[in-house]
PDB file of C-alpha atoms in Angstrom:
ATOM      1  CA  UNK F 252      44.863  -1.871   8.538  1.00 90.00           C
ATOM      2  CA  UNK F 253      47.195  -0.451  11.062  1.00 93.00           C
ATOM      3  CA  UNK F 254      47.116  -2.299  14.146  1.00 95.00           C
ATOM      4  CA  UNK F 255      48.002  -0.309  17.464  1.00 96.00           C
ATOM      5  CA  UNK F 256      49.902  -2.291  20.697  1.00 97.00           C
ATOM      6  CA  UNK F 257      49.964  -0.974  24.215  1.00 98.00           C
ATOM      7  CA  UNK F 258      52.049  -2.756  26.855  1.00 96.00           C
ATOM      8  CA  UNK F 259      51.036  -3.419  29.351  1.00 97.00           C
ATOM      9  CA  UNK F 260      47.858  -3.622  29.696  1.00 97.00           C
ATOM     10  CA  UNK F 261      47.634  -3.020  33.345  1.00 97.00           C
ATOM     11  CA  UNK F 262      49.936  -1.884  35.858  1.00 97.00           C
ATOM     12  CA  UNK F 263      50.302  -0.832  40.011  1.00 97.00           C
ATOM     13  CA  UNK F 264      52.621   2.118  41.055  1.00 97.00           C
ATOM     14  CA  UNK F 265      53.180   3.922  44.078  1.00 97.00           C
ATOM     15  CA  UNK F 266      53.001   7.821  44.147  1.00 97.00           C
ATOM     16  CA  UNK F 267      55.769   9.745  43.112  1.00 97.00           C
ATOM     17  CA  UNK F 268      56.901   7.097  40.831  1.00 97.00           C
ATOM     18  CA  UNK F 269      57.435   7.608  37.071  1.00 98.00           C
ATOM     19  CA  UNK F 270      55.010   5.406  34.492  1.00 98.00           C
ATOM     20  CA  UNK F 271      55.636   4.436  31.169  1.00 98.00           C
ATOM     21  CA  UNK F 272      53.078   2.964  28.842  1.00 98.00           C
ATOM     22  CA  UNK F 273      53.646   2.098  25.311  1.00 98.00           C
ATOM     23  CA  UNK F 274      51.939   1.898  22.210  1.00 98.00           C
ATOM     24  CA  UNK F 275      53.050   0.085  19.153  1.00 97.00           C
ATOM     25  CA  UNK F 276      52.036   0.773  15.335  1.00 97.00           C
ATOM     26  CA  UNK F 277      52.273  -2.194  13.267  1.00 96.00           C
ATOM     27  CA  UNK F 278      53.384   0.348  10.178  1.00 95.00           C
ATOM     28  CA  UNK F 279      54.630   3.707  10.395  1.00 94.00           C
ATOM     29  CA  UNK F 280      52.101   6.496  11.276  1.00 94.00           C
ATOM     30  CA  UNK F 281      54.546   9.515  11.582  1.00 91.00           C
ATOM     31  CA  UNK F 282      53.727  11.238  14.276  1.00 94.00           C
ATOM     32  CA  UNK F 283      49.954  11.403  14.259  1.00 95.00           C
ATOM     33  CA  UNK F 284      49.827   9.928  17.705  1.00 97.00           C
ATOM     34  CA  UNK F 285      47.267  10.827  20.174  1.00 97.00           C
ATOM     35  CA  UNK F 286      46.745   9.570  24.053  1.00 98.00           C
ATOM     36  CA  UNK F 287      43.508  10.076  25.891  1.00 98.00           C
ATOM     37  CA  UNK F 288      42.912   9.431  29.830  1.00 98.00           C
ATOM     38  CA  UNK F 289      39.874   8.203  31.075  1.00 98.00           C
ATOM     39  CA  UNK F 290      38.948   7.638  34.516  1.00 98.00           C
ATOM     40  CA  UNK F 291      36.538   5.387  35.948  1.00 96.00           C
ATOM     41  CA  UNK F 292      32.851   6.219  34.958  1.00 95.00           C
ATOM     42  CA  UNK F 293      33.980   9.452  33.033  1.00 97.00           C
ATOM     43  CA  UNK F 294      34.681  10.597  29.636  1.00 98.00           C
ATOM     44  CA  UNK F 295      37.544   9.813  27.652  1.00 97.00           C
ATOM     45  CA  UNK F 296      40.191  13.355  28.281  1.00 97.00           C
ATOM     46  CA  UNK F 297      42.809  14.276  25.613  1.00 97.00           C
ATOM     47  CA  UNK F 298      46.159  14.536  26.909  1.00 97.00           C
ATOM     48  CA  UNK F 299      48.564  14.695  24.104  1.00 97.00           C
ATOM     49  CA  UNK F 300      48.715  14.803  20.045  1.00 96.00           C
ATOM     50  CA  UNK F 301      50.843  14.465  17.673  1.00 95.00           C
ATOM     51  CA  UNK F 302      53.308  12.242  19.783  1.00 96.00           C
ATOM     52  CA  UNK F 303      54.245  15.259  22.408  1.00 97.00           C
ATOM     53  CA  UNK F 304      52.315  17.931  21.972  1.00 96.00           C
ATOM     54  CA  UNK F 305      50.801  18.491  25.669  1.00 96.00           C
ATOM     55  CA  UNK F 306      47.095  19.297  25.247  1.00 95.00           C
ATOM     56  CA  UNK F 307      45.935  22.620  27.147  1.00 95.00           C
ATOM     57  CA  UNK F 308      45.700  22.364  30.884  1.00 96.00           C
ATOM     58  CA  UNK F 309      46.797  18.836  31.182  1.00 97.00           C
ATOM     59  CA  UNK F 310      49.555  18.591  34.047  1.00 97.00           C
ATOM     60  CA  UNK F 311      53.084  18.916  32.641  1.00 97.00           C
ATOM     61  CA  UNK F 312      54.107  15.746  34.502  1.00 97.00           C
ATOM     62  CA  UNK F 313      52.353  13.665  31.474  1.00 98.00           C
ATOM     63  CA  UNK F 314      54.497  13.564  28.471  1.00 98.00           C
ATOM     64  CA  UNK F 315      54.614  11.604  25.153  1.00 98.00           C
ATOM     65  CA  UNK F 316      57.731  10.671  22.845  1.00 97.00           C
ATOM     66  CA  UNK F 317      58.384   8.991  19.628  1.00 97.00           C
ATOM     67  CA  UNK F 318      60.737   6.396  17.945  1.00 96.00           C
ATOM     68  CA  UNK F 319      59.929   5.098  14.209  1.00 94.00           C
ATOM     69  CA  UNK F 320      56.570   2.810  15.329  1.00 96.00           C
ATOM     70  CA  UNK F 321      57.018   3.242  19.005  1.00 97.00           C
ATOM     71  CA  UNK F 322      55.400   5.669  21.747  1.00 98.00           C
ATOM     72  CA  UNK F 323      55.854   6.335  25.103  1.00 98.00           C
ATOM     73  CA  UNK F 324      53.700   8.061  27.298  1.00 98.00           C
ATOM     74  CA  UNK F 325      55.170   8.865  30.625  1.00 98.00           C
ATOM     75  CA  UNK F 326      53.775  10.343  33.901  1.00 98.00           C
ATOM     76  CA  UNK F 327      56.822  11.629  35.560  1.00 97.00           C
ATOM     77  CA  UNK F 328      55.670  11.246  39.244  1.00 97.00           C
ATOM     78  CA  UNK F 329      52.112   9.504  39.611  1.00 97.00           C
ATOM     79  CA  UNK F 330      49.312  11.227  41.554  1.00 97.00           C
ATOM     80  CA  UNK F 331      46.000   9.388  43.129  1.00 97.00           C
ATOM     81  CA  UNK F 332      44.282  11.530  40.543  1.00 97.00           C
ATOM     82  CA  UNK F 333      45.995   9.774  37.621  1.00 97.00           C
ATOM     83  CA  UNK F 334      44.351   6.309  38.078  1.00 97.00           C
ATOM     84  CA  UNK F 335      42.577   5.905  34.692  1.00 98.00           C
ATOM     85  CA  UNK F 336      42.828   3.779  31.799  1.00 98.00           C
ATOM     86  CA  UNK F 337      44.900   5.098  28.834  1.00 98.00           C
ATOM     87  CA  UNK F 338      44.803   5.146  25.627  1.00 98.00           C
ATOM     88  CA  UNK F 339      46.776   5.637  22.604  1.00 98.00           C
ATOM     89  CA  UNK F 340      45.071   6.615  19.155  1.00 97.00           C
ATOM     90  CA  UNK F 341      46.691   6.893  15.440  1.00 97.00           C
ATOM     91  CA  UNK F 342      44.811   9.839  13.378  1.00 95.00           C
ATOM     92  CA  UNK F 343      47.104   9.578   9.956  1.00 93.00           C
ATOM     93  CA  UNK F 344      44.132   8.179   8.172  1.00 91.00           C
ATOM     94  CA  UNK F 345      41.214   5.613   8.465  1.00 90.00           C
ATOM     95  CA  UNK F 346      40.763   3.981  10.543  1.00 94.00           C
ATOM     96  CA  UNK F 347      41.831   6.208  13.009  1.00 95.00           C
ATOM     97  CA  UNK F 348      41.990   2.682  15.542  1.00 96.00           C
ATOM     98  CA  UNK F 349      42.852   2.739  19.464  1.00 97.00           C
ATOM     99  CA  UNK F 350      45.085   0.301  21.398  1.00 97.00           C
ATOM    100  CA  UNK F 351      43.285  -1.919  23.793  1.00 98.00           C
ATOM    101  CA  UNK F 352      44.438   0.404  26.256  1.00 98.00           C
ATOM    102  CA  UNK F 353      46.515   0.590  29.896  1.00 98.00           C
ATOM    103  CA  UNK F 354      44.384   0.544  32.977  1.00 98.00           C
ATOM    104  CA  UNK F 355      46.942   2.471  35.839  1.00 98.00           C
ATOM    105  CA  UNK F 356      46.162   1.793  39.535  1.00 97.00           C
ATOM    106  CA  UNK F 357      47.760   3.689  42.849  1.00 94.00           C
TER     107      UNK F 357
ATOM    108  CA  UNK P 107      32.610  26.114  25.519  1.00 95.00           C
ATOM    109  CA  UNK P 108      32.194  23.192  23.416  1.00 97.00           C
ATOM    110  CA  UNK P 109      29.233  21.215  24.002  1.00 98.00           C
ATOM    111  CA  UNK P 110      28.207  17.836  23.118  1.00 98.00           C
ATOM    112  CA  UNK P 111      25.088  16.136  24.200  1.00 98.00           C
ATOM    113  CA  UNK P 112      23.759  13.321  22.914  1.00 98.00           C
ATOM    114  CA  UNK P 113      20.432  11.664  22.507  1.00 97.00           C
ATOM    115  CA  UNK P 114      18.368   8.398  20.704  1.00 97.00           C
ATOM    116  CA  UNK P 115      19.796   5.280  22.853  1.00 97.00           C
ATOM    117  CA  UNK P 116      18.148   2.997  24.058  1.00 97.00           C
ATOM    118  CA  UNK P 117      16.873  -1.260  24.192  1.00 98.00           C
ATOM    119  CA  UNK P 118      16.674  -2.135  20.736  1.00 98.00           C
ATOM    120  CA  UNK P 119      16.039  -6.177  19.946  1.00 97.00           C
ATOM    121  CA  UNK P 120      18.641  -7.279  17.576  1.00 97.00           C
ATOM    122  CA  UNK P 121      17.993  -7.124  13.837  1.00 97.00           C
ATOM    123  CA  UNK P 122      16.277  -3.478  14.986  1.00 98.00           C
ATOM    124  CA  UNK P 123      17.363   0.140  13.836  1.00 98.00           C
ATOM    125  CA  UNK P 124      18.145   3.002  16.067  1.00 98.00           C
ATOM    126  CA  UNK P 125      19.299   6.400  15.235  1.00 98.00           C
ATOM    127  CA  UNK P 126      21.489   8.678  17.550  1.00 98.00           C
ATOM    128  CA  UNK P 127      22.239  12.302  17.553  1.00 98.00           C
ATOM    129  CA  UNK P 128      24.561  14.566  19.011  1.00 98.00           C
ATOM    130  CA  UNK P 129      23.899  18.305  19.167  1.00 98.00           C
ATOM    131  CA  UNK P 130      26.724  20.654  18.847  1.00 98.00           C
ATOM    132  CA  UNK P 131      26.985  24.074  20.741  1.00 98.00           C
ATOM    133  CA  UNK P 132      30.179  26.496  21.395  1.00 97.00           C
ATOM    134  CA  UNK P 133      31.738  26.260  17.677  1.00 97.00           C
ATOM    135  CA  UNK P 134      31.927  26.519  14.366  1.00 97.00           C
ATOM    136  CA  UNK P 135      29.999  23.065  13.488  1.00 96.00           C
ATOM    137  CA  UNK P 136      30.773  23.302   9.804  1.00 96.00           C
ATOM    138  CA  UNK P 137      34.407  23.973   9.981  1.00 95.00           C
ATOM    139  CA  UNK P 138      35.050  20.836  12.002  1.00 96.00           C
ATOM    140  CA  UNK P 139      34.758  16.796  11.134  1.00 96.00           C
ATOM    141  CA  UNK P 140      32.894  14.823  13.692  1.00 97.00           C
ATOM    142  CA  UNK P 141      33.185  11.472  15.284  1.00 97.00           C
ATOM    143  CA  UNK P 142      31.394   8.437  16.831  1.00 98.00           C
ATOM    144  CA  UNK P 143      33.405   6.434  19.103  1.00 98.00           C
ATOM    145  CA  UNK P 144      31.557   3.540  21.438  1.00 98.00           C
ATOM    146  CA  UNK P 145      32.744   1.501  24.782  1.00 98.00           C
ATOM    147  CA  UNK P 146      31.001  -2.042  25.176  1.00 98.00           C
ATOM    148  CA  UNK P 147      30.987  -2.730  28.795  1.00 97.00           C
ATOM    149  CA  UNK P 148      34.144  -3.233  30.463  1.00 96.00           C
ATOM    150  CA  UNK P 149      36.096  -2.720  26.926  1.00 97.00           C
ATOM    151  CA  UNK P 150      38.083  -0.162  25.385  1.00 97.00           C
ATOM    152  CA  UNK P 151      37.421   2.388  23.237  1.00 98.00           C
ATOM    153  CA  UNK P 152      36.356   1.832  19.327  1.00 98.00           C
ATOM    154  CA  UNK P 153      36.097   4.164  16.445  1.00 97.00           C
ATOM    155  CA  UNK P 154      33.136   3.692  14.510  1.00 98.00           C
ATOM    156  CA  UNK P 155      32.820   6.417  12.389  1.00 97.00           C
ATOM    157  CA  UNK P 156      33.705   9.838  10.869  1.00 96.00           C
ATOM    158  CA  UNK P 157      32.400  12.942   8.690  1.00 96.00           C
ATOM    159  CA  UNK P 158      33.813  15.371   7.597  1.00 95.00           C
ATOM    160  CA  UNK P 159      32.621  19.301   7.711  1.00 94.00           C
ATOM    161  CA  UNK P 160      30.959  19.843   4.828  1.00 93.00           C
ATOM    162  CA  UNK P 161      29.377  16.015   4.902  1.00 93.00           C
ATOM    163  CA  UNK P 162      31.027  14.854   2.220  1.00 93.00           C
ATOM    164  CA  UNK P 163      33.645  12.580   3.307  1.00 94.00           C
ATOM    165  CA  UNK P 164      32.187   9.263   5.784  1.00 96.00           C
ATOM    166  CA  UNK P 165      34.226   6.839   6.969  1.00 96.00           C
ATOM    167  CA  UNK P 166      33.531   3.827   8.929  1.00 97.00           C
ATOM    168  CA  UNK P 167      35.107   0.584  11.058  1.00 97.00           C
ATOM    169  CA  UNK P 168      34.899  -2.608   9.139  1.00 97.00           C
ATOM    170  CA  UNK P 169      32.455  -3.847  12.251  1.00 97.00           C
ATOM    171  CA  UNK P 170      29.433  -0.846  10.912  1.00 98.00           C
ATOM    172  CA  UNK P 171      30.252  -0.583   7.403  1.00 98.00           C
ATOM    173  CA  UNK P 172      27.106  -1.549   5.570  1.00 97.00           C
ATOM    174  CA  UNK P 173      25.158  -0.993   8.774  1.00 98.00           C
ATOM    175  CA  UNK P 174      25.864   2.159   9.881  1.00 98.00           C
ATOM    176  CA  UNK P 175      25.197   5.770   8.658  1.00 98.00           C
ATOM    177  CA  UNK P 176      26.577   8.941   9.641  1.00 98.00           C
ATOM    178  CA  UNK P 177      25.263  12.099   8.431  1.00 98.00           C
ATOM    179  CA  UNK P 178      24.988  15.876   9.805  1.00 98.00           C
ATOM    180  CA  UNK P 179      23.098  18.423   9.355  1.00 97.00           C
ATOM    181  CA  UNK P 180      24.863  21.748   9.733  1.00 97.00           C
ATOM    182  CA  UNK P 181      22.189  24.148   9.687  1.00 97.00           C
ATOM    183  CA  UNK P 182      20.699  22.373  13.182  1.00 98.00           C
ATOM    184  CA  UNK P 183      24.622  21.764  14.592  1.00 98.00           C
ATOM    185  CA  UNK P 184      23.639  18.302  14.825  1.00 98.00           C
ATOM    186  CA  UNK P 185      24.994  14.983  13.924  1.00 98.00           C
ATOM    187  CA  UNK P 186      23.977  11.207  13.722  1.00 98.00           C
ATOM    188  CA  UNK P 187      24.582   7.823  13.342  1.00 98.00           C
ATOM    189  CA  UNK P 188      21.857   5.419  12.298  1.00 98.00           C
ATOM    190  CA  UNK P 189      22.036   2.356  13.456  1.00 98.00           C
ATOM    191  CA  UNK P 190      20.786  -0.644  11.589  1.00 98.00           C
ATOM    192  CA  UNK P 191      20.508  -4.449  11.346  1.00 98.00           C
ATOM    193  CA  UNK P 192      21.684  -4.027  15.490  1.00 98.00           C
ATOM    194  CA  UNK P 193      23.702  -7.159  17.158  1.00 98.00           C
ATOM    195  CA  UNK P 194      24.500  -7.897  20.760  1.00 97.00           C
ATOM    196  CA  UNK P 195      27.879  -6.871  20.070  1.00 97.00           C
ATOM    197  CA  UNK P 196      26.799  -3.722  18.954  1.00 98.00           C
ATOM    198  CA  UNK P 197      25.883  -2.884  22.812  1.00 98.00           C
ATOM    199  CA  UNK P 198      27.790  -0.161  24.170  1.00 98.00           C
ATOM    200  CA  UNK P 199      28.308   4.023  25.237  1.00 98.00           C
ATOM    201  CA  UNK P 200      28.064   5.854  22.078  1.00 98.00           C
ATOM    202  CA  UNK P 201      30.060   8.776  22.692  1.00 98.00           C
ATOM    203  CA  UNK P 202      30.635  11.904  19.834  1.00 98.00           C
ATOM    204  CA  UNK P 203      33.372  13.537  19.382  1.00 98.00           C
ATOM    205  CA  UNK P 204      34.724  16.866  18.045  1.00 97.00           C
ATOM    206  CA  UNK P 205      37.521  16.612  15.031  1.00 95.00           C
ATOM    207  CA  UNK P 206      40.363  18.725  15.618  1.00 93.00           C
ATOM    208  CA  UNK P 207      40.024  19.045  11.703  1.00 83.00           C
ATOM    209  CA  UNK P 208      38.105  19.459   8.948  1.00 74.00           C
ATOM    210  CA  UNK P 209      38.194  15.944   8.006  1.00 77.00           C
ATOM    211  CA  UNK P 210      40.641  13.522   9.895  1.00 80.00           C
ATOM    212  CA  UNK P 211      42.296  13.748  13.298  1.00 87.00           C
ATOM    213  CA  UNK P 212      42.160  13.304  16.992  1.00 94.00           C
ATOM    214  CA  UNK P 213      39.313  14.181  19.413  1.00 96.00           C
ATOM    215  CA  UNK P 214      39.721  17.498  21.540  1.00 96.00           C
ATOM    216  CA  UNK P 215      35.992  17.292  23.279  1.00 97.00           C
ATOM    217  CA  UNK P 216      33.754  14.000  23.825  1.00 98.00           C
ATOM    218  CA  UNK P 217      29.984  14.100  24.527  1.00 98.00           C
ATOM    219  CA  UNK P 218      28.660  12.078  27.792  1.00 97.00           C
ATOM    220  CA  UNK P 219      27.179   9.684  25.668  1.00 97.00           C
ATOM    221  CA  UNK P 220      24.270   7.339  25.244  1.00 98.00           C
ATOM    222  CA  UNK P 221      23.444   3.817  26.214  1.00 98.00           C
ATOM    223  CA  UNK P 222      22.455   1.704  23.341  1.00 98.00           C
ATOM    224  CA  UNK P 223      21.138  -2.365  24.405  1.00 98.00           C
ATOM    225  CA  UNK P 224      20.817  -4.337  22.124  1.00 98.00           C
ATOM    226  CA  UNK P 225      19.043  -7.394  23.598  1.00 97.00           C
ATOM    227  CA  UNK P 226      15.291  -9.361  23.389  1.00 95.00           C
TER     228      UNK P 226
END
């Protein structure tokens, strides 16, 4: 199976800065890349597919890219409201695994 | 709007059998696969299973296979996931999930979820 890598696994920012969180596919998945945000105590949030597509009415300031197994997620200027835990998914086919995921504090 | 809520968790003692359901309001059930994902406590997120539309495709993690069922019934909107031969490890939120797809894909809405315990 398909294993899936974030890095890091936790990190501390101030606001305003820019975030990057990674997720690594042990094989090649395409594109069929999908990040979630969930904050503390709430549901998990979808926040992009396939790699970069922004889901509708999340805050342009997240946005995803792609390069062969690698994907960035990147939160161009951080906001208090952005402290959650994220996570990457692959949906090419089962199983459709998460990475271990990126907890983001302010 | 796309509603999930589920029901059926609970303390179970290990070696028990629970069932869960989720009932679906606010779209085409049929036309979409569904999902169970689940969060032990303090972990990340794990896909446990999917069906497709018509109930005719399953697919399950390694961890459930053999002990898990998922199933729907599209004339109620509803779907489950029975739970069998339960372990400690099997303790988490069990959350649903809406398909984006017929069969595979990512999640677009998530349910609240339900507490399953799996303790004596």
């Amino acid at each position: 199976d398909i294993q899936m890598t974030q890095s890091p696994s936790s990190l501390s920012a101030s606001v305003g800065d820019r975030v990057t969180i990674t997720c690594r596919a042990s094989q090649g998945i395409s594109n069929y890349l999908a990040w979630y945000q969930q904050k503390p105590g709430k549901v998990p949030n979808l926040l992009l597919y396939a790699a970069s597509s922004l889901q509708s009415g999340v805050p342009s300031r997240f946005s995803g890219s792609a390069s062969g197994t690698d994907f960035t997620l990147t939160i161009s200027s951080l906001q208090p409201e952005d402290v959650a835990t994220y996570y990457c998914q692959k949906y090419d086919i089962a199983p459709w695994t998460f990475g271990q995921g990126t907890k983001v504090e302010v | 709007e796309v509603q999930l809520l589920e029901s059926g968790g609970g303390l179970v003692q290990p070696g028990g059998s629970l069932r869960l359901s989720c009932a679906a309001s606010g779209f085409t059930f049929t036309n979409y696969a569904m999902s169970w994902v689940r969060q032990a406590p303090g972990k990340g997120l794990e896909w446990v299973s999917t069906i497709s539309g018509g109930g005719y495709g399953t697919w399950y993690a390694d961890s459930v296979k053999g002990r898990f069922t998922v199933s729907r019934d599209n004339s109620k909107n509803t779907l489950y996931l029975q739970m069998s031969s339960l372990r400690a490890e099997d303790t988490a939120v069990y959350y649903c999930a809406k398909v984006i797809a017929v069969a595979g894909g990512f999640f677009d809405y998530w349910g609240q979820g339900t507490l399953v315990t799996v303790s004596s």
